[in-house]
Coordinates of C-alpha atoms in Angstrom, one line a residue:
M1 CA -26.5 3.3 38.4
P2 CA -23.5 5.6 37.7
P3 CA -24.3 9.3 37.3
L4 CA -25.1 10.6 33.8
S5 CA -21.8 12.5 33.5
L6 CA -19.8 9.3 34.2
R7 CA -21.8 7.3 31.6
L8 CA -21.2 10.0 29.0
F9 CA -17.4 9.9 29.7
V10 CA -17.5 6.1 29.3
A11 CA -19.4 6.5 26.0
I12 CA -16.7 9.0 24.8
G13 CA -14.0 6.5 25.6
I14 CA -15.7 3.8 23.6
V15 CA -16.4 5.8 20.4
A16 CA -13.0 7.7 20.4
A17 CA -10.9 4.6 20.6
P18 CA -12.0 2.2 17.8
G19 CA -9.8 -0.8 17.0
A20 CA -7.0 -0.1 14.5
A21 CA -7.6 -1.7 11.1
S22 CA -4.8 -3.1 9.0
A23 CA -4.0 -1.6 5.6
L24 CA -4.7 -3.8 2.6
V25 CA -1.6 -3.6 0.2
T26 CA -1.9 -5.2 -3.2
T27 CA 1.4 -5.8 -5.1
Y28 CA 2.1 -5.9 -8.9
V29 CA 4.9 -7.2 -11.0
D30 CA 3.3 -6.1 -14.2
E31 CA 3.5 -2.4 -15.0
T32 CA 0.4 -2.3 -17.2
A33 CA -1.8 -3.9 -14.5
F34 CA -0.4 -1.5 -11.9
L35 CA -1.0 1.6 -14.0
A36 CA -4.6 0.5 -14.7
A37 CA -5.3 0.1 -11.0
A38 CA -3.5 3.2 -9.9
G39 CA -5.3 5.7 -12.1
S40 CA -3.8 9.1 -12.5
V41 CA -0.1 9.1 -11.6
T42 CA 3.0 11.2 -11.5
T43 CA 6.5 9.9 -12.5
E44 CA 9.9 10.9 -11.1
T45 CA 12.5 10.0 -13.8
F46 CA 15.5 11.6 -11.9
D47 CA 16.5 13.1 -15.3
G48 CA 17.0 16.5 -13.6
F49 CA 20.2 15.2 -12.0
V50 CA 23.2 15.7 -14.3
S51 CA 25.8 14.5 -11.7
D52 CA 25.8 12.1 -8.9
A53 CA 23.8 13.2 -5.8
S54 CA 24.2 11.4 -2.5
F55 CA 21.6 10.4 0.1
Y56 CA 24.1 8.3 2.1
N57 CA 23.3 8.9 5.8
T58 CA 21.7 12.2 4.7
S59 CA 18.5 13.3 2.9
L60 CA 18.0 14.4 -0.7
D61 CA 15.0 16.3 -2.0
V62 CA 14.1 15.0 -5.5
G63 CA 10.9 16.9 -5.9
D64 CA 7.7 15.3 -4.6
F65 CA 9.6 13.2 -2.1
V66 CA 12.8 13.2 0.0
I67 CA 15.0 10.1 -0.1
A68 CA 17.4 9.2 2.8
A69 CA 19.6 6.2 3.6
T70 CA 20.6 5.0 7.1
T71 CA 23.6 2.7 6.8
S72 CA 27.1 2.3 8.1
S73 CA 28.7 -0.5 6.2
V74 CA 27.9 -0.4 2.5
P75 CA 30.3 1.5 0.1
T76 CA 29.7 5.2 -0.1
N77 CA 29.2 5.2 -3.9
F78 CA 25.8 3.6 -3.2
N79 CA 22.7 5.4 -1.9
E80 CA 22.9 8.1 -4.5
I81 CA 21.3 9.3 -7.7
D82 CA 23.6 7.7 -10.3
A83 CA 24.1 10.0 -13.3
S84 CA 26.1 9.4 -16.4
P85 CA 28.7 7.9 -16.5
Y86 CA 26.8 5.1 -14.7
E87 CA 28.7 3.1 -12.1
F88 CA 26.3 0.2 -11.3
V89 CA 24.1 -0.5 -14.3
N90 CA 23.0 1.5 -17.3
L91 CA 19.3 2.1 -17.2
G92 CA 19.6 4.7 -19.9
S93 CA 19.1 7.7 -17.6
P94 CA 19.8 8.8 -14.0
Y95 CA 18.4 6.5 -11.4
A96 CA 18.4 5.8 -7.6
K97 CA 21.2 3.4 -6.7
I98 CA 20.6 1.7 -3.3
G99 CA 22.9 -0.4 -1.1
I100 CA 21.6 -1.8 2.2
D101 CA 22.8 -4.4 4.6
D102 CA 20.7 -6.3 7.1
G103 CA 18.8 -3.7 9.2
D104 CA 19.8 -0.7 7.0
T105 CA 17.0 1.4 5.6
V106 CA 16.3 3.8 2.7
T107 CA 13.2 5.9 3.2
L108 CA 11.1 7.9 0.7
T109 CA 9.0 10.6 2.5
F110 CA 6.4 12.2 0.2
D111 CA 5.2 15.8 0.4
A112 CA 1.6 14.5 0.4
P113 CA -0.1 11.2 1.1
I114 CA -0.2 8.7 -1.7
T115 CA -1.9 5.3 -2.3
A116 CA 0.3 3.8 -5.1
F117 CA 4.0 3.5 -5.8
G118 CA 5.8 1.5 -8.5
A119 CA 9.1 1.6 -10.3
L120 CA 11.4 -0.4 -12.7
F121 CA 14.0 -2.1 -10.5
Y122 CA 17.3 -3.8 -11.2
G123 CA 18.9 -6.4 -9.0
V124 CA 16.2 -6.5 -6.4
N125 CA 16.1 -9.7 -4.3
D126 CA 18.4 -11.5 -6.6
D127 CA 18.7 -15.2 -5.7
E128 CA 17.4 -14.6 -2.1
L129 CA 15.2 -12.3 -0.1
R130 CA 17.5 -9.4 0.4
S131 CA 15.0 -6.5 1.1
Q132 CA 11.4 -5.6 1.8
I133 CA 9.2 -2.6 1.6
T134 CA 7.0 -1.2 4.4
V135 CA 4.0 1.2 3.8
A136 CA 1.0 2.0 6.0
G137 CA 2.2 -0.5 8.6
E138 CA 2.3 -3.4 6.1
T139 CA 5.4 -5.2 4.7
V140 CA 5.7 -6.6 1.1
A141 CA 8.6 -7.7 -1.0
H142 CA 9.3 -8.3 -4.7
P143 CA 9.6 -12.0 -5.4
V144 CA 13.1 -13.5 -5.5
T145 CA 14.6 -13.4 -8.9
S146 CA 17.2 -15.6 -10.6
G147 CA 20.2 -13.4 -10.8
S148 CA 20.3 -9.6 -11.2
V149 CA 17.5 -8.8 -13.7
F150 CA 15.2 -5.9 -14.6
A151 CA 11.9 -6.4 -12.7
Y152 CA 8.9 -4.1 -12.3
F153 CA 7.3 -3.8 -8.8
G154 CA 4.4 -1.7 -7.7
L155 CA 2.0 -1.6 -4.7
I156 CA -1.3 0.0 -4.0
S157 CA -2.6 0.5 -0.4
D158 CA -6.2 1.2 0.6
T159 CA -4.7 3.4 3.4
P160 CA -2.9 6.6 2.4
F161 CA 0.8 6.7 3.3
S162 CA 3.5 9.4 3.2
V163 CA 6.5 7.2 4.0
L164 CA 7.8 4.2 2.1
T165 CA 10.8 2.3 3.6
F166 CA 13.2 -0.2 2.0
T167 CA 14.8 -2.4 4.7
G168 CA 17.8 -4.7 4.2
L169 CA 17.3 -8.3 5.3
S170 CA 20.6 -10.0 4.2
D171 CA 24.1 -10.0 5.7
G172 CA 25.2 -10.4 2.1
G173 CA 23.6 -7.0 1.3
E174 CA 21.2 -5.7 -1.2
A175 CA 22.5 -3.8 -4.2
M176 CA 19.7 -2.5 -6.4
A177 CA 18.6 0.4 -8.6
F178 CA 15.2 1.8 -9.5
D179 CA 14.0 4.4 -12.0
D180 CA 10.8 5.9 -13.3
A181 CA 9.2 6.0 -9.8
T182 CA 5.5 6.3 -10.4
Y183 CA 3.0 7.3 -7.7
S184 CA -0.5 8.7 -7.3
A185 CA -1.5 11.5 -5.0
I186 CA -4.7 11.6 -2.8
S187 CA -7.2 13.9 -4.5
A188 CA -10.4 13.0 -2.6
P189 CA -10.9 14.4 0.9
V190 CA -10.2 12.0 3.7
P191 CA -13.6 10.8 5.0
V192 CA -14.7 11.8 8.5
P193 CA -14.4 8.7 10.9
A194 CA -17.7 7.1 11.7
A195 CA -17.1 7.7 15.4
A196 CA -16.9 11.5 15.0
P197 CA -20.6 12.2 15.1
L198 CA -21.0 10.0 18.2
L199 CA -18.2 11.8 19.9
A200 CA -19.7 15.2 19.1
G201 CA -23.0 14.1 20.4
A202 CA -21.5 12.9 23.7
L203 CA -19.6 16.2 24.1
G204 CA -22.9 18.1 23.5
G205 CA -24.6 16.0 26.1
L206 CA -22.0 16.9 28.7
G207 CA -22.4 20.6 27.9
L208 CA -26.2 20.4 28.3
L209 CA -25.7 18.6 31.6
A210 CA -23.3 21.3 32.9
R211 CA -25.8 24.0 31.9
R212 CA -28.6 22.3 33.8
R213 CA -26.5 22.0 36.9
R214 CA -25.6 25.7 36.8
R215 CA -29.3 26.6 36.5
G216 CA -30.2 24.3 39.4

């Protein structure tokens, strides 16, 4: 039989490396249903921008999150906060205007982990699947619409995330806008992993074994 110290190290390896579980992401196309499920939320209206502000191949801090685009081929008047006079569509107030080709990304990086994000979109996935959203390792997309229309889209993840990424999927490009971005922050403490007590016990056992050997 292997010595006790070796068996304890094997036990540590087992409890410290549990299999990674996939996040469960639920999507919503109805704002009322999303808000009911999300609970307490914060909304970014972009109304603090009185002139256009670019995040084209750069980052822009809009408050609770930073937005940044990585692209090389779309017009430079996309990937900006579009303020009056509006160039793409009139949503009634400043909004985020996104342009991404196949493989391009626009990333929202939040100051603190969230579990829910939703917004009013315009022109997303018109007539074909042009973009998708990735959070917590999972990928979702708004259903394809008939033409450029206003469409709500929200998602709630059972795993907190700090980064939300829009990725372009079409050579024809994705030109869309979103406003009134609504998100919920994590207020409850993150639970201690179930393996932590076992790991602590194994480490304690190693310490006890070392002390016994020194006494011997």
